[in-house]
Tab-separated table of C-alpha atoms and ligand atoms in Angstrom:
chain	number	residue	atom	x	y	z
A	1	UNK	CA	88.895	128.350	81.953
A	2	UNK	CA	88.773	124.682	83.684
A	3	UNK	CA	91.771	122.561	84.137
A	4	UNK	CA	91.565	120.091	81.754
A	5	UNK	CA	90.207	122.835	79.247
A	6	UNK	CA	93.776	125.020	79.486
A	7	UNK	CA	95.838	121.644	79.049
A	8	UNK	CA	94.840	120.288	76.488
A	9	UNK	CA	94.898	124.262	74.811
A	10	UNK	CA	98.237	123.740	76.249
A	11	UNK	CA	98.735	120.571	74.615
A	12	UNK	CA	97.632	121.734	70.999
A	13	UNK	CA	100.383	124.155	70.965
A	14	UNK	CA	102.563	122.400	71.860
A	15	UNK	CA	101.993	118.987	69.627
A	16	UNK	CA	99.621	120.378	66.766
A	17	UNK	CA	97.084	117.417	65.155
A	18	UNK	CA	93.952	116.420	66.656
A	19	UNK	CA	92.321	117.646	69.702
A	20	UNK	CA	90.170	114.142	69.731
A	21	UNK	CA	92.045	111.866	71.218
A	22	UNK	CA	93.576	113.914	74.226
A	23	UNK	CA	92.625	112.383	77.571
A	24	UNK	CA	93.547	113.802	81.097
A	25	UNK	CA	94.552	112.620	84.124
A	26	UNK	CA	95.643	113.664	87.669
A	27	UNK	CA	97.175	112.457	91.137
A	28	UNK	CA	98.450	113.834	93.931
A	29	UNK	CA	101.170	115.062	96.286
A	30	UNK	CA	100.709	114.753	100.586
A	31	UNK	CA	101.014	115.509	103.586
A	32	UNK	CA	101.584	113.109	106.432
A	33	UNK	CA	100.213	113.775	109.648
A	34	UNK	CA	102.329	111.085	111.507
A	35	UNK	CA	104.367	107.933	111.495
A	36	UNK	CA	107.214	109.841	109.594
A	37	UNK	CA	110.233	107.418	108.365
A	38	UNK	CA	108.182	104.073	109.684
A	39	UNK	CA	107.299	102.978	105.820
A	40	UNK	CA	110.250	101.526	104.890
A	41	UNK	CA	110.471	99.833	108.374
A	42	UNK	CA	106.984	97.713	107.850
A	43	UNK	CA	105.415	100.006	110.252
A	44	UNK	CA	102.290	102.823	110.367
A	45	UNK	CA	101.679	105.516	108.396
A	46	UNK	CA	98.755	108.436	108.086
A	47	UNK	CA	99.227	110.459	105.372
A	48	UNK	CA	96.546	112.481	103.529
A	49	UNK	CA	96.031	113.161	99.438
A	50	UNK	CA	96.330	117.025	98.878
A	51	UNK	CA	94.522	119.054	96.756
A	52	UNK	CA	97.169	120.155	94.883
A	53	UNK	CA	97.995	118.169	91.695
A	54	UNK	CA	99.899	116.934	88.806
A	55	UNK	CA	98.388	116.705	86.279
A	56	UNK	CA	99.317	115.248	82.406
A	57	UNK	CA	97.485	114.899	78.465
A	58	UNK	CA	98.299	112.386	77.174
A	59	UNK	CA	97.521	111.434	73.463
A	60	UNK	CA	98.565	108.247	71.640
A	61	UNK	CA	101.102	107.793	68.998
A	62	UNK	CA	101.605	105.545	66.030
A	63	UNK	CA	105.069	104.467	66.941
A	64	UNK	CA	106.969	103.859	70.032
A	65	UNK	CA	108.069	106.927	71.054
A	66	UNK	CA	107.341	108.991	74.374
A	67	UNK	CA	107.510	112.692	73.706
A	68	UNK	CA	107.641	114.708	77.026
A	69	UNK	CA	107.041	117.977	77.924
A	70	UNK	CA	106.362	120.324	80.810
A	71	UNK	CA	104.578	123.252	81.260
A	72	UNK	CA	107.555	125.199	83.055
A	73	UNK	CA	110.217	123.761	81.025
A	74	UNK	CA	109.571	124.002	78.018
A	75	UNK	CA	111.551	121.479	75.905
A	76	UNK	CA	110.621	118.435	74.268
A	77	UNK	CA	112.194	115.075	75.534
A	78	UNK	CA	112.163	112.067	73.657
A	79	UNK	CA	112.564	108.600	74.762
A	80	UNK	CA	111.957	104.773	73.386
A	81	UNK	CA	109.845	102.545	74.866
A	82	UNK	CA	112.231	100.166	73.447
A	83	UNK	CA	115.589	102.431	74.886
A	84	UNK	CA	114.272	103.123	78.326
A	85	UNK	CA	117.370	102.488	80.274
A	86	UNK	CA	118.749	105.038	78.664
A	87	UNK	CA	116.851	107.502	79.951
A	88	UNK	CA	117.937	106.520	83.935
A	89	UNK	CA	120.751	109.443	82.722
A	90	UNK	CA	117.719	112.158	82.035
A	91	UNK	CA	117.904	115.775	83.846
A	92	UNK	CA	114.111	115.423	83.301
A	93	UNK	CA	111.856	113.087	81.888
A	94	UNK	CA	113.513	109.796	84.302
A	95	UNK	CA	110.777	109.557	86.388
A	96	UNK	CA	107.964	109.095	83.583
A	97	UNK	CA	110.664	106.329	81.718
A	98	UNK	CA	110.959	104.698	84.897
A	99	UNK	CA	107.296	104.205	85.152
A	100	UNK	CA	106.923	103.297	81.640
A	101	UNK	CA	110.032	100.799	82.482
A	102	UNK	CA	108.486	99.464	85.145
A	103	UNK	CA	104.370	99.092	84.038
A	104	UNK	CA	106.345	96.787	80.920
A	105	UNK	CA	108.130	95.012	83.665
A	106	UNK	CA	104.522	94.175	85.497
A	107	UNK	CA	103.314	93.034	82.068
A	108	UNK	CA	101.304	95.997	80.819
A	109	UNK	CA	101.697	96.567	77.141
A	110	UNK	CA	102.274	100.294	76.079
A	111	UNK	CA	102.155	102.716	72.830
A	112	UNK	CA	104.289	105.397	72.223
A	113	UNK	CA	102.773	108.902	73.033
A	114	UNK	CA	102.728	112.597	73.586
A	115	UNK	CA	102.371	114.180	77.615
A	116	UNK	CA	102.385	117.379	78.599
A	117	UNK	CA	102.684	117.414	82.594
A	118	UNK	CA	101.672	120.392	84.602
A	119	UNK	CA	103.044	120.194	88.053
A	120	UNK	CA	101.201	122.133	91.100
A	121	UNK	CA	103.082	120.289	93.705
A	122	UNK	CA	105.674	122.223	94.893
A	123	UNK	CA	109.229	119.784	93.356
A	124	UNK	CA	111.374	119.099	96.800
A	125	UNK	CA	109.285	120.304	99.329
A	126	UNK	CA	108.744	117.034	101.232
A	127	UNK	CA	104.345	116.795	100.155
A	128	UNK	CA	106.020	113.679	97.610
A	129	UNK	CA	105.497	115.603	93.714
A	130	UNK	CA	107.512	112.539	92.598
A	131	UNK	CA	104.872	109.836	93.780
A	132	UNK	CA	102.205	112.407	92.130
A	133	UNK	CA	104.304	112.356	88.954
A	134	UNK	CA	104.468	108.510	89.608
A	135	UNK	CA	101.346	107.835	89.560
A	136	UNK	CA	100.074	110.142	87.340
A	137	UNK	CA	102.579	109.617	84.469
A	138	UNK	CA	101.486	105.293	84.885
A	139	UNK	CA	97.746	106.661	84.409
A	140	UNK	CA	98.398	108.503	81.512
A	141	UNK	CA	100.920	105.700	79.672
A	142	UNK	CA	97.515	103.132	80.316
A	143	UNK	CA	95.176	106.170	79.390
A	144	UNK	CA	96.652	106.174	76.075
A	145	UNK	CA	96.690	102.606	75.135
A	146	UNK	CA	93.458	102.179	76.209
A	147	UNK	CA	92.534	104.956	73.770
A	148	UNK	CA	94.583	103.596	71.118
A	149	UNK	CA	93.188	100.053	71.075
A	150	UNK	CA	89.701	100.877	72.403
A	151	UNK	CA	90.459	99.007	75.119
A	152	UNK	CA	89.470	99.382	79.252
A	153	UNK	CA	92.680	98.392	81.177
A	154	UNK	CA	91.616	97.018	84.440
A	155	UNK	CA	93.968	99.149	86.785
A	156	UNK	CA	94.354	98.621	90.676
A	157	UNK	CA	96.131	101.264	92.115
A	158	UNK	CA	97.693	99.519	94.560
A	159	UNK	CA	99.236	98.263	91.899
A	160	UNK	CA	99.714	101.042	90.349
A	161	UNK	CA	101.262	102.397	93.898
A	162	UNK	CA	104.140	99.848	93.694
A	163	UNK	CA	105.086	100.533	90.017
A	164	UNK	CA	105.855	104.054	91.155
A	165	UNK	CA	107.609	103.144	93.975
A	166	UNK	CA	109.828	100.726	92.031
A	167	UNK	CA	110.268	103.230	89.149
A	168	UNK	CA	111.669	105.378	91.841
A	169	UNK	CA	114.078	103.096	93.707
A	170	UNK	CA	115.570	102.040	90.341
A	171	UNK	CA	115.260	104.624	88.196
A	172	UNK	CA	115.615	107.765	90.006
A	173	UNK	CA	117.834	106.058	92.741
A	174	UNK	CA	116.032	106.403	96.404
A	175	UNK	CA	115.389	103.879	98.631
A	176	UNK	CA	111.811	105.005	99.521
A	177	UNK	CA	109.084	102.988	101.248
A	178	UNK	CA	105.139	102.886	99.258
A	179	UNK	CA	103.777	105.778	102.018
A	180	UNK	CA	103.846	108.567	98.984
A	181	UNK	CA	103.015	106.365	95.784
A	182	UNK	CA	99.884	104.992	97.891
A	183	UNK	CA	98.341	107.972	99.233
A	184	UNK	CA	98.531	109.550	95.402
A	185	UNK	CA	96.862	106.858	94.107
A	186	UNK	CA	94.393	105.539	96.788
A	187	UNK	CA	93.574	108.958	98.775
A	188	UNK	CA	90.065	110.390	99.287
A	189	UNK	CA	88.799	113.536	99.898
A	190	UNK	CA	88.555	114.690	103.059
A	191	UNK	CA	89.799	111.178	104.704
A	192	UNK	CA	93.210	110.171	105.852
A	193	UNK	CA	94.623	106.900	105.069
A	194	UNK	CA	95.765	104.893	107.962
A	195	UNK	CA	98.601	102.269	105.887
A	196	UNK	CA	100.210	99.553	107.743
A	197	UNK	CA	103.351	98.985	105.846
A	198	UNK	CA	103.981	95.777	106.318
A	199	UNK	CA	100.742	94.340	104.502
A	200	UNK	CA	99.096	96.833	102.836
A	201	UNK	CA	96.280	96.619	104.757
A	202	UNK	CA	94.913	100.231	105.570
A	203	UNK	CA	91.510	102.260	106.738
A	204	UNK	CA	90.607	105.530	104.894
A	205	UNK	CA	88.955	107.325	107.602
A	206	UNK	CA	86.903	110.462	107.641
A	207	UNK	CA	89.270	113.544	108.873
A	208	UNK	CA	86.796	115.559	111.547
A	209	UNK	CA	88.707	118.683	111.880
A	210	UNK	CA	85.811	120.793	113.523
A	211	UNK	CA	86.972	124.280	113.633
A	212	UNK	CA	90.731	123.142	113.303
A	213	UNK	CA	92.741	123.708	109.851
A	214	UNK	CA	95.798	121.393	108.720
A	215	UNK	CA	98.750	123.999	107.878
A	216	UNK	CA	101.523	123.073	106.225
A	217	UNK	CA	104.811	125.446	106.441
A	218	UNK	CA	107.022	125.039	103.506
A	219	UNK	CA	111.241	125.430	104.677
A	220	UNK	CA	111.816	126.584	100.847
A	221	UNK	CA	115.326	124.965	101.811
A	222	UNK	CA	117.257	123.969	99.100
A	223	UNK	CA	117.608	120.127	99.392
A	224	UNK	CA	121.212	118.699	98.719
A	225	UNK	CA	121.838	115.221	99.401
A	226	UNK	CA	118.318	114.520	100.752
A	227	UNK	CA	118.362	111.727	98.409
A	228	UNK	CA	121.890	109.971	100.053
A	229	UNK	CA	120.894	110.966	103.498
A	230	UNK	CA	117.548	109.198	103.002
A	231	UNK	CA	119.096	106.214	101.513
A	232	UNK	CA	121.893	106.580	105.017
A	233	UNK	CA	118.834	106.664	107.275
A	234	UNK	CA	117.120	103.604	106.306
A	235	UNK	CA	120.564	100.984	105.649
A	236	UNK	CA	120.549	101.981	109.433
A	237	UNK	CA	117.499	100.669	110.202
A	238	UNK	CA	118.950	97.054	108.945
A	239	UNK	CA	121.618	96.120	111.316
A	240	UNK	CA	119.312	97.307	114.248
A	241	UNK	CA	116.857	94.742	113.318
A	242	UNK	CA	119.421	91.835	112.923
A	243	UNK	CA	120.367	92.773	116.471
A	244	UNK	CA	116.657	92.589	117.687
A	245	UNK	CA	115.946	89.214	115.605
A	246	UNK	CA	118.136	87.418	118.209
A	247	UNK	CA	115.926	87.763	120.877
A	248	UNK	CA	112.590	88.556	118.594
A	249	UNK	CA	113.238	85.348	115.836
A	250	UNK	CA	109.851	86.288	114.337
A	251	UNK	CA	109.861	89.629	113.423
A	252	UNK	CA	110.444	90.719	109.801
A	253	UNK	CA	110.458	94.421	110.362
A	254	UNK	CA	111.294	97.104	113.129
A	255	UNK	CA	107.663	97.877	112.578
A	256	UNK	CA	106.734	94.459	114.197
A	257	UNK	CA	108.846	95.654	117.267
A	258	UNK	CA	106.632	96.615	120.935
A	259	UNK	CA	107.388	99.459	122.542
A	260	UNK	CA	107.935	96.588	125.599
A	261	UNK	CA	109.579	94.454	123.615
A	262	UNK	CA	111.919	97.092	122.521
A	263	UNK	CA	112.813	98.476	126.313
A	264	UNK	CA	113.451	94.501	127.056
A	265	UNK	CA	116.136	93.834	123.969
A	266	UNK	CA	116.876	97.626	122.722
A	267	UNK	CA	120.314	98.057	124.870
A	268	UNK	CA	121.703	95.185	122.719
A	269	UNK	CA	121.908	97.205	120.346
A	270	UNK	CA	125.316	98.703	121.469
A	271	UNK	CA	125.790	101.009	118.691
A	272	UNK	CA	124.282	104.492	120.119
A	273	UNK	CA	123.142	106.083	116.483
A	274	UNK	CA	121.390	102.341	115.545
A	275	UNK	CA	119.754	102.642	118.620
A	276	UNK	CA	118.466	105.923	118.526
A	277	UNK	CA	117.726	105.455	114.887
A	278	UNK	CA	115.189	101.729	116.023
A	279	UNK	CA	113.828	103.646	119.173
A	280	UNK	CA	112.102	106.590	116.545
A	281	UNK	CA	110.903	103.873	114.264
A	282	UNK	CA	109.286	102.108	117.581
A	283	UNK	CA	107.998	104.925	119.353
A	284	UNK	CA	106.476	106.397	116.101
A	285	UNK	CA	104.462	103.493	115.128
A	286	UNK	CA	103.091	103.677	119.115
A	287	UNK	CA	102.464	106.844	118.122
A	288	UNK	CA	100.100	106.992	114.826
A	289	UNK	CA	98.558	104.017	116.945
A	290	UNK	CA	97.827	106.347	119.703
A	291	UNK	CA	96.990	109.284	117.468
A	292	UNK	CA	94.088	107.154	115.121
A	293	UNK	CA	92.537	106.616	118.835
A	294	UNK	CA	92.754	110.491	119.484
A	295	UNK	CA	91.464	111.427	116.033
A	296	UNK	CA	88.473	108.666	116.796
A	297	UNK	CA	87.682	110.222	119.487
A	298	UNK	CA	87.516	113.940	118.192
A	299	UNK	CA	90.860	114.535	120.801
A	300	UNK	CA	92.661	116.988	118.891
A	301	UNK	CA	94.755	117.921	121.928
A	302	UNK	CA	96.035	115.116	122.107
A	303	UNK	CA	96.637	114.315	118.873
A	304	UNK	CA	98.864	117.513	118.669
A	305	UNK	CA	100.630	116.449	121.710
A	306	UNK	CA	101.382	113.371	119.228
A	307	UNK	CA	102.787	115.515	116.903
A	308	UNK	CA	105.268	117.043	118.813
A	309	UNK	CA	106.467	114.315	120.264
A	310	UNK	CA	107.135	113.423	116.629
A	311	UNK	CA	108.820	115.762	115.526
A	312	UNK	CA	110.875	115.758	118.699
A	313	UNK	CA	111.988	112.104	117.881
A	314	UNK	CA	112.404	113.046	114.417
A	315	UNK	CA	114.812	115.494	115.552
A	316	UNK	CA	117.055	113.878	118.208
A	317	UNK	CA	116.222	110.213	117.400
A	318	UNK	CA	116.364	109.895	113.457
A	319	UNK	CA	118.681	113.641	113.176
A	320	UNK	CA	116.233	114.379	109.780
A	321	UNK	CA	114.907	117.959	110.700
A	322	UNK	CA	118.042	120.587	110.634
A	323	UNK	CA	117.632	123.878	111.360
A	324	UNK	CA	114.959	125.588	109.295
A	325	UNK	CA	112.282	122.497	110.075
A	326	UNK	CA	113.259	122.872	113.940
A	327	UNK	CA	112.917	126.948	113.473
A	328	UNK	CA	109.741	126.256	111.962
A	329	UNK	CA	108.446	123.770	114.473
A	330	UNK	CA	109.362	126.324	117.677
A	331	UNK	CA	108.017	129.451	116.192
A	332	UNK	CA	104.289	127.773	115.458
A	333	UNK	CA	104.449	126.148	118.948
A	334	UNK	CA	104.950	129.911	120.290
A	335	UNK	CA	101.548	130.844	118.839
A	336	UNK	CA	98.438	130.949	120.493
A	337	UNK	CA	95.885	128.145	118.452
A	338	UNK	CA	98.075	126.098	117.568
A	339	UNK	CA	97.717	122.603	119.039
A	340	UNK	CA	100.221	120.740	117.149
A	341	UNK	CA	103.148	120.637	114.825
A	342	UNK	CA	105.891	118.523	112.907
A	343	UNK	CA	108.149	118.026	109.675
A	344	UNK	CA	106.226	116.090	107.394
A	345	UNK	CA	107.637	113.784	104.659
A	346	UNK	CA	112.081	112.713	104.650
A	347	UNK	CA	113.095	115.829	106.219
A	348	UNK	CA	116.274	117.180	105.305
A	349	UNK	CA	114.426	120.634	104.316
A	350	UNK	CA	110.784	120.415	102.830
A	351	UNK	CA	107.949	121.118	105.291
A	352	UNK	CA	106.319	121.072	108.500
A	353	UNK	CA	102.115	120.565	109.465
A	354	UNK	CA	100.764	122.268	112.112
A	355	UNK	CA	97.434	121.634	113.515
A	356	UNK	CA	95.832	124.981	114.029
A	357	UNK	CA	92.660	126.442	115.257
A	358	UNK	CA	90.586	128.300	112.036
A	359	UNK	CA	90.625	131.778	113.795
A	360	UNK	CA	94.320	131.458	114.881
A	361	UNK	CA	95.330	130.423	111.141
A	362	UNK	CA	95.892	134.312	110.151
A	363	UNK	CA	98.439	135.599	113.436
A	364	UNK	CA	99.972	131.796	112.230
A	365	UNK	CA	100.441	132.989	108.792
A	366	UNK	CA	102.283	136.271	110.473
A	367	UNK	CA	103.838	135.337	112.991
A	368	UNK	CA	105.563	132.290	111.610
A	369	UNK	CA	106.651	133.722	107.959
A	370	UNK	CA	107.783	136.805	110.165
A	371	UNK	CA	109.994	134.985	112.613
A	372	UNK	CA	111.275	132.687	110.155
A	373	UNK	CA	112.371	135.486	107.577
A	374	UNK	CA	114.444	136.798	110.641
A	375	UNK	CA	116.217	134.239	111.934
A	376	UNK	CA	117.092	132.279	108.834
A	377	UNK	CA	117.146	134.714	105.973
A	378	UNK	CA	114.422	134.252	103.717
A	379	UNK	CA	110.716	133.283	103.252
A	380	UNK	CA	108.444	130.403	104.256
A	381	UNK	CA	105.398	129.780	102.290
A	382	UNK	CA	102.381	128.693	104.196
A	383	UNK	CA	99.579	126.617	102.762
A	384	UNK	CA	96.310	125.992	104.106
A	385	UNK	CA	95.613	122.068	103.234
A	386	UNK	CA	92.629	120.755	101.673
A	387	UNK	CA	91.946	117.204	101.473
A	388	UNK	CA	91.290	116.043	98.349
A	389	UNK	CA	91.439	112.964	96.049
A	390	UNK	CA	93.791	110.308	94.108
A	391	UNK	CA	94.621	109.670	90.715
A	392	UNK	CA	91.951	109.597	88.579
A	393	UNK	CA	91.121	111.088	84.904
A	394	UNK	CA	89.594	114.500	84.506
B	1	GLA	C1	110.016	109.812	101.783
B	1	GLA	C2	109.580	108.682	101.081
B	1	GLA	C3	108.483	107.625	101.832
B	1	GLA	C4	109.147	107.920	103.524
B	1	GLA	C5	108.807	109.335	104.189
B	1	GLA	C6	109.305	109.553	105.148
B	1	GLA	O1	108.407	110.512	101.460
B	1	GLA	O2	109.547	108.652	99.588
B	1	GLA	O3	108.299	106.700	101.580
B	1	GLA	O4	109.778	107.381	103.780
B	1	GLA	O5	110.086	110.057	103.011
B	1	GLA	O6	108.375	109.322	106.296
C-alpha cells in the first residue's frame, strides 16, 4: 500500500468522518555535507534533503481547534488557534502550535483542523527531524485552509523556511539558524543546496557521486542539554564578531571575514575560547567554498579531505563532537574505501556522514557497527543516504 493511502486509512481510524477532504503532505530531514555552525554566522552551508520524511494527513474542521496526533504516540493533543501561546508548555505539539502561531503572525489565515503526523526522520539524530515537522506542518495548515475555502494560497518555500525557524526559536527555544528549514522546504532530488546564509541566495548543484555513497551513521546517543549547549556556542560568536568589527567596520557576520583578515586581526580576540570558535566558523566557510570547487570538478578525494578537516575543526575549535561522534569518525577512517567522514548537524551526539566507495559500503557497515559497539557499549545505526525532494503534497 502506498504511503498516502496508509496515512489516510490511519487518519480515518483516529478521526472518523469523511475521507474526501483529507490531504497529505511530506517534508524531509536533511544531511549537511559541510558548513557546520556557519548558518547563524551568515556563512555558507551545503546540505541535501533526504529521502526520509515527516508526513501529515490533514482535514479542515468547522471550528478553530487544532487536533493532532502522531502515529507513534497514539494520544490526541488539542489546542485552539486563539490560544496558541499556551501550547509552548506542551510535551508534544509545541512545534505544530509554534508554526500555526508564526503563520498567523505572517498574515496567513488558518482554520482549525485534524492532523495525523507520521515521522520517519529519527528524532534527535541531527538529521533535522524538527525542521521536517515544521515545514510539513506549515504546508498542511495552509492546505487545510485552502481545502475548506476552495482557495489556492501561494506558498513561498523560503518564507515557509523562515516561519519554521521562527517557530523553533520562539516556541521550542532553540536559536537555530535557517539551514535545516531551508533544506526541508527547498531540497531537490539528487542535488545539494549551496546556500549563502547572509542573504539566502542559493544554487542547486547536481550531486554526482559516481561509484560512491553518502553513508550516515547515527551514534544513537541520548542527547541531553543539546539545546543549551547549542545556544551557548551561538552566543560565543557575537563577542568575537564585535572585536573583529573594530578592525573591519563593514562586517555584519563572522561569515564575512576572510581567512586572510582573520590571520591579520584574529589575535585581537584574546579569550582563547572565543578565538577558537571564530576560527572554526571562518575556516569552515572557506572549506565550503573549496568543497564546491571540488564537487564541480568531480574531485571526491579532495572533498573527502575537506570533510575530515571540518570534523577536526568541530572537535578541537568548536568543541561540539564528543566521544561518540569522534569514535564514529575515527573508526570510519580505518575502513578502506572511505574518502572522508565528519559529524553532521548540531553535534553533541547525532550523526556522522561518510563518503564511501560503493563496493566498500558493506565492509564499512560491518566494521563501524562492530568497533563502535566495542568502544561505546551500544549500537550505532547505519543508513545509506538517498537525496530526495523538499516539502510537497502527495
Ligand atoms: C542545527 C541547527 C542549524 C545549524 C546546525 C549546525 O541543525 O538547526 O541551524 O546551526 O545545527 O550547523
